[in-house]
PDB file of C-alpha atoms in Angstrom:
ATOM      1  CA  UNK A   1      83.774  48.708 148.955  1.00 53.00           C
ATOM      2  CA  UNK A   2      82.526  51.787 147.450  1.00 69.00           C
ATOM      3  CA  UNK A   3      85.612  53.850 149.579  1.00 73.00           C
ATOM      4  CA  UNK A   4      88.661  51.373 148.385  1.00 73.00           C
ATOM      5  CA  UNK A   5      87.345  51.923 144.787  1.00 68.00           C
ATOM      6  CA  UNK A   6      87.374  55.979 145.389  1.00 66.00           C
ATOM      7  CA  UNK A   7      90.346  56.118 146.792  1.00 73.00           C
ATOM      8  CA  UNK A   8      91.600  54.232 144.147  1.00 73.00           C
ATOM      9  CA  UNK A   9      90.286  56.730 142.001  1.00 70.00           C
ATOM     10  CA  UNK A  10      91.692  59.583 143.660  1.00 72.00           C
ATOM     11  CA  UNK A  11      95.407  58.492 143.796  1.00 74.00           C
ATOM     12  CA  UNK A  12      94.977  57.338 139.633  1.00 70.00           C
ATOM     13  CA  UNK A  13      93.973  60.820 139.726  1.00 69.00           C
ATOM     14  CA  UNK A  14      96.888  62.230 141.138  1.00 68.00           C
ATOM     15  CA  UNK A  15      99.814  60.086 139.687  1.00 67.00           C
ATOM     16  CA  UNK A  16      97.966  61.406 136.204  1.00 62.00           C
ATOM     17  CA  UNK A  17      98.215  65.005 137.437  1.00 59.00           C
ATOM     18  CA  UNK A  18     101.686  64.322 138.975  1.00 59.00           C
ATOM     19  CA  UNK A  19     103.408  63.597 135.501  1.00 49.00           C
ATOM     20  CA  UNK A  20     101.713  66.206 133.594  1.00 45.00           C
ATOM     21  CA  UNK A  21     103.214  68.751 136.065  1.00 47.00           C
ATOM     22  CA  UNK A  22     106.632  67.394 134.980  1.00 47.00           C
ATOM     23  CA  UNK A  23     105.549  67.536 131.418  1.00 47.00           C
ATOM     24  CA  UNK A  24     104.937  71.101 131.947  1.00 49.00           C
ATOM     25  CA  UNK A  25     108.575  72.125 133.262  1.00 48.00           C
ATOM     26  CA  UNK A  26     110.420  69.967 130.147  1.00 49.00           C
ATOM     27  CA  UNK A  27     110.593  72.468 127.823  1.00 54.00           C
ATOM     28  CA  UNK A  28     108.399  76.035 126.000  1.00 60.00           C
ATOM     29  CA  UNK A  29     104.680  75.522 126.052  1.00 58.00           C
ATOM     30  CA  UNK A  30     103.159  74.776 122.594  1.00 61.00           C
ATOM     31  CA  UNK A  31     101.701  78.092 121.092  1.00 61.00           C
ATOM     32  CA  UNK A  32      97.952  78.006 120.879  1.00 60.00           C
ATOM     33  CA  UNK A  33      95.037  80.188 120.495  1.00 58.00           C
ATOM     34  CA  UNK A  34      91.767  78.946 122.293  1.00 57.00           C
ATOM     35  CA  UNK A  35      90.066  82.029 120.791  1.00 57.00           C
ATOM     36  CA  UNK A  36      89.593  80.604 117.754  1.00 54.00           C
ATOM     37  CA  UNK A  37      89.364  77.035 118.095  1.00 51.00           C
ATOM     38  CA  UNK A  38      87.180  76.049 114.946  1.00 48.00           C
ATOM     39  CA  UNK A  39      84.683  73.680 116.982  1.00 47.00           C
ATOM     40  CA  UNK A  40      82.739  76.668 118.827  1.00 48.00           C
ATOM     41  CA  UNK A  41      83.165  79.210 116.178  1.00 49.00           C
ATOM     42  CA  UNK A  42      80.584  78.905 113.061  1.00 63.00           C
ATOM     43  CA  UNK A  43      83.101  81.010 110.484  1.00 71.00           C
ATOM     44  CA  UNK A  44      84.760  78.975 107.685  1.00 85.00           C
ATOM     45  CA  UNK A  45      88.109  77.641 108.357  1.00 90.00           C
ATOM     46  CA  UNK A  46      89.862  79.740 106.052  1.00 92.00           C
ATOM     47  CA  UNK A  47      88.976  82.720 108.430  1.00 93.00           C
ATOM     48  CA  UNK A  48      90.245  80.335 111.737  1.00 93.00           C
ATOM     49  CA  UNK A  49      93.556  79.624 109.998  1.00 93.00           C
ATOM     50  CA  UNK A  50      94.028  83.548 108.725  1.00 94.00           C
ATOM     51  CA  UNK A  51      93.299  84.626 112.288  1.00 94.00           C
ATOM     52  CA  UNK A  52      95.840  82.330 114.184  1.00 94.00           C
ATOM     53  CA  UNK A  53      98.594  83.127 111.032  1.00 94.00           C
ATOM     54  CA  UNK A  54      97.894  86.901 112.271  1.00 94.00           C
ATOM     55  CA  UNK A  55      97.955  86.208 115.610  1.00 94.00           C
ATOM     56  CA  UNK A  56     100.855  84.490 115.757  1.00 93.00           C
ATOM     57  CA  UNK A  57     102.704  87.008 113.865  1.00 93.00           C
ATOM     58  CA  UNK A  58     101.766  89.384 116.464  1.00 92.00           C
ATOM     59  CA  UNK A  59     103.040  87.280 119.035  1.00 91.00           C
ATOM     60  CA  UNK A  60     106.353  86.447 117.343  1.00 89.00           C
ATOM     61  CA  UNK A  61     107.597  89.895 116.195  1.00 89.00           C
ATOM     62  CA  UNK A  62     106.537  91.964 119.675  1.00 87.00           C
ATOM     63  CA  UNK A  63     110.554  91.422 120.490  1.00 83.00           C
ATOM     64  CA  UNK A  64     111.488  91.902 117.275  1.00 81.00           C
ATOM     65  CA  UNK A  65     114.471  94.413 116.773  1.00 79.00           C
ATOM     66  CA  UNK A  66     113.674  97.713 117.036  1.00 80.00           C
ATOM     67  CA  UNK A  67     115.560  98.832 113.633  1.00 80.00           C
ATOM     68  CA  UNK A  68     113.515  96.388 112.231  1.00 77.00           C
ATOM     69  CA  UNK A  69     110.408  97.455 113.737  1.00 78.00           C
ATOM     70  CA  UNK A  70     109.331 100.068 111.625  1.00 83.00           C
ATOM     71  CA  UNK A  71     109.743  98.715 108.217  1.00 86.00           C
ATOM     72  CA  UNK A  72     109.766  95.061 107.590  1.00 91.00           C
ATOM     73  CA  UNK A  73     108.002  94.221 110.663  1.00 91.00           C
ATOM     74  CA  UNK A  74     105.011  96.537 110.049  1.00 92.00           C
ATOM     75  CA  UNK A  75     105.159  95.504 106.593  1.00 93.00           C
ATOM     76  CA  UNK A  76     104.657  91.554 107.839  1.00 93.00           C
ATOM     77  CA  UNK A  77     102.165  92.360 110.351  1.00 94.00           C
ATOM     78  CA  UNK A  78     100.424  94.531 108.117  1.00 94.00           C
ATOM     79  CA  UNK A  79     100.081  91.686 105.284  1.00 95.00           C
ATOM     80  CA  UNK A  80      98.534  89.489 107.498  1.00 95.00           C
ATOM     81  CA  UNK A  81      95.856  92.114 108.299  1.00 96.00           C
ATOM     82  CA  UNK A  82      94.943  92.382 104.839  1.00 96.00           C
ATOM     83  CA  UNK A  83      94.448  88.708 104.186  1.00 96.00           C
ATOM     84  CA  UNK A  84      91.969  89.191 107.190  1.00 95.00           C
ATOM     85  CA  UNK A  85      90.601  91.991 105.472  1.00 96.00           C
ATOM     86  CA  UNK A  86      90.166  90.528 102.119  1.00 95.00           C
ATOM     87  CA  UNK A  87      88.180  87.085 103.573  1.00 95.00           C
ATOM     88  CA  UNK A  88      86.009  89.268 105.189  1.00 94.00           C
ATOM     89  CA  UNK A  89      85.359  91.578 102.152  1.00 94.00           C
ATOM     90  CA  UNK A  90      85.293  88.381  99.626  1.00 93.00           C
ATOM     91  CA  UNK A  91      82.662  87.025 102.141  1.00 91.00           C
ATOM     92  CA  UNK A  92      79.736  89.904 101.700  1.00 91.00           C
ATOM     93  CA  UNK A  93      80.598  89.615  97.686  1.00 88.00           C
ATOM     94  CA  UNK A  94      79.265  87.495  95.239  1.00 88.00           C
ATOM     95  CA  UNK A  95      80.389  86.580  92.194  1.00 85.00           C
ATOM     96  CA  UNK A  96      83.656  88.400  89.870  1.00 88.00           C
ATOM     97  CA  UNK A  97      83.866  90.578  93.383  1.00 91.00           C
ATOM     98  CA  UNK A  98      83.864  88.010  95.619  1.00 91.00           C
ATOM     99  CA  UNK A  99      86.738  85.996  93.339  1.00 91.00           C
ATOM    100  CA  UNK A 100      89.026  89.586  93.058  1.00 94.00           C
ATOM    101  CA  UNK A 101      88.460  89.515  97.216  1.00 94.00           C
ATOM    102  CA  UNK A 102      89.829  85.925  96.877  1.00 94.00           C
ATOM    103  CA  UNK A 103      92.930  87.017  94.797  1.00 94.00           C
ATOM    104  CA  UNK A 104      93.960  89.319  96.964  1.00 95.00           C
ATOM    105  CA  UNK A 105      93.986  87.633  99.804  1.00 95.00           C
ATOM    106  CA  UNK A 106      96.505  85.104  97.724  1.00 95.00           C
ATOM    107  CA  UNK A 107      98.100  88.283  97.187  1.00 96.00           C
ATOM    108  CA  UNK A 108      97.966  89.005 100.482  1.00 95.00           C
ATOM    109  CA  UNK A 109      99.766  85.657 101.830  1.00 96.00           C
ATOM    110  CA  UNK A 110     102.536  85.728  98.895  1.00 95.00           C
ATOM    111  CA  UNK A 111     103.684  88.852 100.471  1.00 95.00           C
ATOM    112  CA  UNK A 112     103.508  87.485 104.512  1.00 95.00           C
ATOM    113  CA  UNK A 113     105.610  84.878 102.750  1.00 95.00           C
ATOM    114  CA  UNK A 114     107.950  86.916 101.427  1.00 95.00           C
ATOM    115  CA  UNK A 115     107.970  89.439 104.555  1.00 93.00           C
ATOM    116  CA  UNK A 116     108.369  86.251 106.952  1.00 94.00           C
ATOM    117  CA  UNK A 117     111.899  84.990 104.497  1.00 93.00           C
ATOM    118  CA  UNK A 118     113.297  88.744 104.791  1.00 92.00           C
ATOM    119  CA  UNK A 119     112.499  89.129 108.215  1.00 92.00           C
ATOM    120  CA  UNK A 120     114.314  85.882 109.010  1.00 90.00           C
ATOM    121  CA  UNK A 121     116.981  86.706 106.974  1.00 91.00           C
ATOM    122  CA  UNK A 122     117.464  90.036 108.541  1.00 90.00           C
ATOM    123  CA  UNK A 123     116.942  88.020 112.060  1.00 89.00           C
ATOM    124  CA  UNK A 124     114.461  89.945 112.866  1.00 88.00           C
ATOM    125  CA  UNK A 125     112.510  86.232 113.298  1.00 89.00           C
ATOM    126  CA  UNK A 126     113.615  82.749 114.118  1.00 89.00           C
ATOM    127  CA  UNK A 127     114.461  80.102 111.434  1.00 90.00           C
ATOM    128  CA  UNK A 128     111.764  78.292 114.187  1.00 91.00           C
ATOM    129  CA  UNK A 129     109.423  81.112 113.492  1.00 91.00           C
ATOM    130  CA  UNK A 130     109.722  81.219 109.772  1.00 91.00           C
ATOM    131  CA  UNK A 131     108.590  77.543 109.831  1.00 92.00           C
ATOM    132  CA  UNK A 132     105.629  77.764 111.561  1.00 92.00           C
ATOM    133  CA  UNK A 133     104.490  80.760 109.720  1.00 93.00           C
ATOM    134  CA  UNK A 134     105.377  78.764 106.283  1.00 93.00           C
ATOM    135  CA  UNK A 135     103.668  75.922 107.592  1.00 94.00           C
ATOM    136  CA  UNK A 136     100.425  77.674 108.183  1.00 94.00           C
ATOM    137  CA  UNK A 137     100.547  80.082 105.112  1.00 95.00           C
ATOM    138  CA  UNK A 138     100.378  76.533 103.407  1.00 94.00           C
ATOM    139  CA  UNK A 139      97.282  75.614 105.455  1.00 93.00           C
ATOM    140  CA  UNK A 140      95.472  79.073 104.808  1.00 94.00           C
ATOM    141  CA  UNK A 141      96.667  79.057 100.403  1.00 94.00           C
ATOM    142  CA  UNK A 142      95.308  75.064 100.930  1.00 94.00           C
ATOM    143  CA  UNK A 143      91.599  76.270 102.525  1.00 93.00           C
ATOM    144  CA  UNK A 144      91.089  79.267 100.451  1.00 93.00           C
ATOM    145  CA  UNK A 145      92.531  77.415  96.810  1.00 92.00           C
ATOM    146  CA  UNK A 146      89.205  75.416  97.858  1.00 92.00           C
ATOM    147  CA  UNK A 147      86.797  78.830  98.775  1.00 90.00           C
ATOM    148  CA  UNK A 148      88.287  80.024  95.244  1.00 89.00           C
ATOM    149  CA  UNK A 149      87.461  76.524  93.550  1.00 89.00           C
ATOM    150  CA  UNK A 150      83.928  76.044  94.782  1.00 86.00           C
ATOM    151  CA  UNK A 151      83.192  79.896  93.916  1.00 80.00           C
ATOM    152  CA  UNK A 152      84.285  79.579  90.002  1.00 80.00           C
ATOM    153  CA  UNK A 153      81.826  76.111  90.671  1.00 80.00           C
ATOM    154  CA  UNK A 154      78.773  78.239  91.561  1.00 76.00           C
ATOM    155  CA  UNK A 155      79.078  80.966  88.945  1.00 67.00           C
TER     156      UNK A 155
END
């Protein structure tokens, strides 16, 4: 009885296995960053969702075009440093500090915003690209509105 209900098993098994190996051929994998998945890391999520905007500009504009390369491309990779930067600097500071950390960082993603619409205007970027990057520059102004908020709360 035991062996029907294993082998059973096994072939459940493989017919799952067997259509996600299809899946996988359809089409581009989904971009994602197991580095800094928020459920094993103790930082605050506003770090997670600066590191993966960074990251993923990295990714994206490594085939950029190489006239492009040394000025707006730098220039967007180098914004999305200093957002980095800034969390980290607003996070050892308390009070008036820690808020002018906080502002720059906004600063900071206003101009990976505006980098990210030149760059895609130049083509340097996909419209594809430009989305994704909007959509989490959203995410990371959403998370660190609140870090801003709940500072102003405390002092």
């Amino acid at each position: 009885m035991e062996e029907k209900q294993m082998r059973e098993i096994e072939t459940e098994i493989a017919a799952e296995l067997a259509v996600e190996g299809e899946l996988e051929h359809a089409g581009r994998k989904p971009f994602v960053l197991h580095d800094f998945d928020t459920p094993r890391d103790k930082e605050m999520a506003v770090f997670t969702a600066a590191k993966k905007l960074s990251e993923y500009i990295f990714v994206i504009t490594e085939k950029s075009p190489k006239k492009f390369r040394w000025s707006i491309i730098t220039r967007l990779q180098n914004a999305s440093v200093d957002v980095i930067e800034n969390l980290h600097r607003a996070n050892f500071e308390k009070g008036d500090k820690r808020i002018e950390y906080q502002k720059s960082a906004l600063v900071s993603l206003n101009l990976v915003d505006f980098f990210s619409e030149t760059a895609r205007a130049k083509n340097a970027i996909s419209l594809h690209q430009t989305a994704v990057i909007a959509k989490q520059l959203v995410e990371c102004k959403k998370l660190l509105n609140g870090w801003v908020k709940s500072t102003k709360n405390k002092t």
